[in-house]
Each structure stands twice: as structure tokens, then as C-alpha cells.
Amino acid sequence: MMVSDPIADMLTRIRNAITIRAEKVDIPASRMKLEVVKILKEEGFIRAYKILKDEKQGVLRIALKYIDGNSVVSGLKRISKPGRRVYVGGKEIPRVMGGVGIAILTTSKGVASDNTCRRESIGGEVLCYIW
């Protein structure tokens, strides 16, 4: 199946899994998705992830995180889309939900969270917000 926006597809799969309170969700793997998932793990939004091999590109299995039956992830929003890219400079990186959430950016130094980008004063394309 050809997907025109793989990052939006990944966020939708995670959102749908959270809605039905699934323990884990499987997503077709790619390097960009793996980098985004690593940031989600570092920031404490998911429990774990692993890459499963299949005959094609591999599958990224994400173990979702719940506290007292409620998901740690309250919301996900795709910002920069294939038809409308959104770029920010190092000094204009937005705070998500007053600092509760994070923005994930793709920069010249790879994929990074908003905190890392602010600390290193580098801008880039805003992929998504997670809170």
C-alpha cells in the first residue's frame, strides 16, 4: 500500500491504537519513523519499541504507555505536510501546550525534539506536536 504521508500515517495509527487502548501498535518501518519513535521513547511518551523483520521493509512495533489506564499521549498533530511545509528558525521554535508537550523537528543534524533544537539554537521543519 502506497502512503502519500508516512509520518501522518504513523501518527494516525498511534492515535487509533490509543483510542482502543491497545498495548502495542505495528507500523511499517522507515529511518524517519524510527528517529521519531526514538524521541518518543526518550521523552517518555511510549514504553518501548523494536524492529521486526519481514519480507519487505520491516515493521516497527511500539509498546504504548498508560498510567492508571490513561494514555500518556493526549494528542498528536501533524504540522508540516507534503503540500505545506512548515519551517522555523532556532529562536522561533514553538512551545507545545505551555511546555507540557513536544515538537519534533527534522534539522540539518537529524531528527530532534524542540528542547534539543532550542538548546543548540537550530531550526528546521516541524514534523509534529505531541502532548
PDB file of C-alpha atoms in Angstrom:
ATOM      1  CA  MET A   1       0.000   0.000   0.000  1.00  0.00           C
ATOM      2  CA  MET A   2       1.430   3.359  -1.039  1.00  0.00           C
ATOM      3  CA  VAL A   3       1.019   6.115   1.536  1.00  0.00           C
ATOM      4  CA  SER A   4       1.475   9.747   0.485  1.00  0.00           C
ATOM      5  CA  ASP A   5       2.411  10.944   4.003  1.00  0.00           C
ATOM      6  CA  PRO A   6       4.103   8.186   6.057  1.00  0.00           C
ATOM      7  CA  ILE A   7       4.548  10.336   9.199  1.00  0.00           C
ATOM      8  CA  ALA A   8       0.844  11.270   9.258  1.00  0.00           C
ATOM      9  CA  ASP A   9       0.012   7.574   8.752  1.00  0.00           C
ATOM     10  CA  MET A  10       2.218   6.652  11.739  1.00  0.00           C
ATOM     11  CA  LEU A  11       0.602   9.305  13.961  1.00  0.00           C
ATOM     12  CA  THR A  12      -2.878   8.141  12.921  1.00  0.00           C
ATOM     13  CA  ARG A  13      -2.035   4.510  13.722  1.00  0.00           C
ATOM     14  CA  ILE A  14      -0.766   5.535  17.169  1.00  0.00           C
ATOM     15  CA  ARG A  15      -3.861   7.721  17.763  1.00  0.00           C
ATOM     16  CA  ASN A  16      -6.194   4.866  16.735  1.00  0.00           C
ATOM     17  CA  ALA A  17      -4.349   2.364  18.957  1.00  0.00           C
ATOM     18  CA  ILE A  18      -4.640   4.734  21.932  1.00  0.00           C
ATOM     19  CA  THR A  19      -8.358   5.186  21.252  1.00  0.00           C
ATOM     20  CA  ILE A  20      -8.956   1.429  21.588  1.00  0.00           C
ATOM     21  CA  ARG A  21      -6.444   1.182  24.468  1.00  0.00           C
ATOM     22  CA  ALA A  22      -4.163  -1.228  22.584  1.00  0.00           C
ATOM     23  CA  GLU A  23      -0.948  -2.346  24.282  1.00  0.00           C
ATOM     24  CA  LYS A  24       1.078  -2.133  21.080  1.00  0.00           C
ATOM     25  CA  VAL A  25       0.833  -0.922  17.500  1.00  0.00           C
ATOM     26  CA  ASP A  26       2.667  -2.113  14.366  1.00  0.00           C
ATOM     27  CA  ILE A  27       3.819   0.396  11.766  1.00  0.00           C
ATOM     28  CA  PRO A  28       5.757  -0.134   8.514  1.00  0.00           C
ATOM     29  CA  ALA A  29       9.354   0.839   9.326  1.00  0.00           C
ATOM     30  CA  SER A  30      11.497   3.605   7.848  1.00  0.00           C
ATOM     31  CA  ARG A  31      14.519   5.536   9.102  1.00  0.00           C
ATOM     32  CA  MET A  32      12.497   8.727   9.656  1.00  0.00           C
ATOM     33  CA  LYS A  33       9.797   6.888  11.641  1.00  0.00           C
ATOM     34  CA  LEU A  34      12.483   5.142  13.712  1.00  0.00           C
ATOM     35  CA  GLU A  35      14.054   8.504  14.610  1.00  0.00           C
ATOM     36  CA  VAL A  36      10.651   9.926  15.620  1.00  0.00           C
ATOM     37  CA  VAL A  37       9.924   6.844  17.761  1.00  0.00           C
ATOM     38  CA  LYS A  38      13.339   7.141  19.462  1.00  0.00           C
ATOM     39  CA  ILE A  39      12.424  10.688  20.510  1.00  0.00           C
ATOM     40  CA  LEU A  40       9.018   9.499  21.800  1.00  0.00           C
ATOM     41  CA  LYS A  41      10.850   6.897  23.920  1.00  0.00           C
ATOM     42  CA  GLU A  42      13.413   9.421  25.232  1.00  0.00           C
ATOM     43  CA  GLU A  43      10.650  11.874  26.173  1.00  0.00           C
ATOM     44  CA  GLY A  44       8.624   9.162  27.970  1.00  0.00           C
ATOM     45  CA  PHE A  45       5.598   9.024  25.656  1.00  0.00           C
ATOM     46  CA  ILE A  46       5.978   5.291  24.866  1.00  0.00           C
ATOM     47  CA  ARG A  47       7.232   2.276  26.841  1.00  0.00           C
ATOM     48  CA  ALA A  48       9.398   0.612  24.201  1.00  0.00           C
ATOM     49  CA  TYR A  49       9.836  -0.141  20.529  1.00  0.00           C
ATOM     50  CA  LYS A  50      11.521  -2.794  18.415  1.00  0.00           C
ATOM     51  CA  ILE A  51      12.056  -3.509  14.756  1.00  0.00           C
ATOM     52  CA  LEU A  52      10.646  -6.769  13.423  1.00  0.00           C
ATOM     53  CA  LYS A  53      11.936  -8.148  10.140  1.00  0.00           C
ATOM     54  CA  ASP A  54       9.523  -9.134   7.401  1.00  0.00           C
ATOM     55  CA  GLU A  55       9.945  -9.839   3.696  1.00  0.00           C
ATOM     56  CA  LYS A  56       9.653  -6.137   2.820  1.00  0.00           C
ATOM     57  CA  GLN A  57      10.798  -3.067   4.758  1.00  0.00           C
ATOM     58  CA  GLY A  58      10.362  -4.301   8.319  1.00  0.00           C
ATOM     59  CA  VAL A  59       7.810  -3.447  10.981  1.00  0.00           C
ATOM     60  CA  LEU A  60       8.202  -1.033  13.864  1.00  0.00           C
ATOM     61  CA  ARG A  61       6.349  -2.366  16.934  1.00  0.00           C
ATOM     62  CA  ILE A  62       5.608   0.341  19.508  1.00  0.00           C
ATOM     63  CA  ALA A  63       4.558  -0.521  23.075  1.00  0.00           C
ATOM     64  CA  LEU A  64       2.238   2.266  24.202  1.00  0.00           C
ATOM     65  CA  LYS A  65       2.453   3.713  27.714  1.00  0.00           C
ATOM     66  CA  TYR A  66      -0.512   4.043  30.060  1.00  0.00           C
ATOM     67  CA  ILE A  67      -0.734   5.386  33.620  1.00  0.00           C
ATOM     68  CA  ASP A  68      -3.796   4.299  35.629  1.00  0.00           C
ATOM     69  CA  GLY A  69      -5.496   3.219  32.403  1.00  0.00           C
ATOM     70  CA  ASN A  70      -4.983   6.597  30.714  1.00  0.00           C
ATOM     71  CA  SER A  71      -2.587   7.077  27.830  1.00  0.00           C
ATOM     72  CA  VAL A  72       0.475   9.234  28.401  1.00  0.00           C
ATOM     73  CA  VAL A  73      -0.114  10.669  24.904  1.00  0.00           C
ATOM     74  CA  SER A  74      -3.111  13.030  24.992  1.00  0.00           C
ATOM     75  CA  GLY A  75      -2.823  14.252  21.429  1.00  0.00           C
ATOM     76  CA  LEU A  76      -0.803  14.124  18.222  1.00  0.00           C
ATOM     77  CA  LYS A  77      -0.864  16.683  15.433  1.00  0.00           C
ATOM     78  CA  ARG A  78       0.922  16.679  12.090  1.00  0.00           C
ATOM     79  CA  ILE A  79       2.247  20.168  11.340  1.00  0.00           C
ATOM     80  CA  SER A  80       4.393  20.138   8.206  1.00  0.00           C
ATOM     81  CA  LYS A  81       2.646  18.231   5.418  1.00  0.00           C
ATOM     82  CA  PRO A  82       3.757  17.277   1.899  1.00  0.00           C
ATOM     83  CA  GLY A  83       1.625  20.070   0.414  1.00  0.00           C
ATOM     84  CA  ARG A  84       2.532  22.695   3.002  1.00  0.00           C
ATOM     85  CA  ARG A  85       5.935  22.554   4.645  1.00  0.00           C
ATOM     86  CA  VAL A  86       6.442  24.498   7.887  1.00  0.00           C
ATOM     87  CA  TYR A  87       9.940  25.667   8.825  1.00  0.00           C
ATOM     88  CA  VAL A  88      11.092  27.559  11.920  1.00  0.00           C
ATOM     89  CA  GLY A  89      14.355  29.171  12.947  1.00  0.00           C
ATOM     90  CA  GLY A  90      16.234  28.236  16.107  1.00  0.00           C
ATOM     91  CA  LYS A  91      14.759  31.178  18.015  1.00  0.00           C
ATOM     92  CA  GLU A  92      11.132  30.699  16.866  1.00  0.00           C
ATOM     93  CA  ILE A  93      10.543  27.093  17.937  1.00  0.00           C
ATOM     94  CA  PRO A  94       7.042  26.952  19.470  1.00  0.00           C
ATOM     95  CA  ARG A  95       6.229  25.591  22.926  1.00  0.00           C
ATOM     96  CA  VAL A  96       3.591  22.876  22.805  1.00  0.00           C
ATOM     97  CA  MET A  97       0.786  23.119  25.384  1.00  0.00           C
ATOM     98  CA  GLY A  98       2.826  25.520  27.511  1.00  0.00           C
ATOM     99  CA  GLY A  99       5.814  23.169  27.651  1.00  0.00           C
ATOM    100  CA  VAL A 100       3.844  20.012  28.524  1.00  0.00           C
ATOM    101  CA  GLY A 101       4.170  18.601  25.010  1.00  0.00           C
ATOM    102  CA  ILE A 102       6.982  18.453  22.496  1.00  0.00           C
ATOM    103  CA  ALA A 103       7.524  19.400  18.887  1.00  0.00           C
ATOM    104  CA  ILE A 104       9.564  17.046  16.719  1.00  0.00           C
ATOM    105  CA  LEU A 105      11.684  18.721  14.062  1.00  0.00           C
ATOM    106  CA  THR A 106      13.861  17.465  11.260  1.00  0.00           C
ATOM    107  CA  THR A 107      17.033  19.542  11.103  1.00  0.00           C
ATOM    108  CA  SER A 108      20.325  19.540   9.247  1.00  0.00           C
ATOM    109  CA  LYS A 109      21.648  17.456  12.171  1.00  0.00           C
ATOM    110  CA  GLY A 110      18.851  14.874  12.017  1.00  0.00           C
ATOM    111  CA  VAL A 111      15.511  14.483  13.777  1.00  0.00           C
ATOM    112  CA  ALA A 112      15.343  16.175  17.194  1.00  0.00           C
ATOM    113  CA  SER A 113      12.918  17.362  19.869  1.00  0.00           C
ATOM    114  CA  ASP A 114      12.130  21.043  20.367  1.00  0.00           C
ATOM    115  CA  ASN A 115      14.168  21.118  23.592  1.00  0.00           C
ATOM    116  CA  THR A 116      17.296  19.880  21.812  1.00  0.00           C
ATOM    117  CA  CYS A 117      16.801  22.365  18.969  1.00  0.00           C
ATOM    118  CA  ARG A 118      16.348  25.267  21.396  1.00  0.00           C
ATOM    119  CA  ARG A 119      19.442  24.245  23.362  1.00  0.00           C
ATOM    120  CA  GLU A 120      21.571  24.037  20.183  1.00  0.00           C
ATOM    121  CA  SER A 121      19.758  27.002  18.546  1.00  0.00           C
ATOM    122  CA  ILE A 122      18.999  25.163  15.315  1.00  0.00           C
ATOM    123  CA  GLY A 123      15.782  25.353  13.336  1.00  0.00           C
ATOM    124  CA  GLY A 124      14.211  23.046  10.815  1.00  0.00           C
ATOM    125  CA  GLU A 125      10.981  21.552   9.552  1.00  0.00           C
ATOM    126  CA  VAL A 126       8.334  20.992  12.247  1.00  0.00           C
ATOM    127  CA  LEU A 127       7.077  17.426  11.747  1.00  0.00           C
ATOM    128  CA  CYS A 128       4.509  17.169  14.542  1.00  0.00           C
ATOM    129  CA  TYR A 129       3.357  18.136  18.023  1.00  0.00           C
ATOM    130  CA  ILE A 130       2.806  15.536  20.735  1.00  0.00           C
ATOM    131  CA  TRP A 131       1.256  16.293  24.115  1.00  0.00           C
TER     132      TRP A 131
END
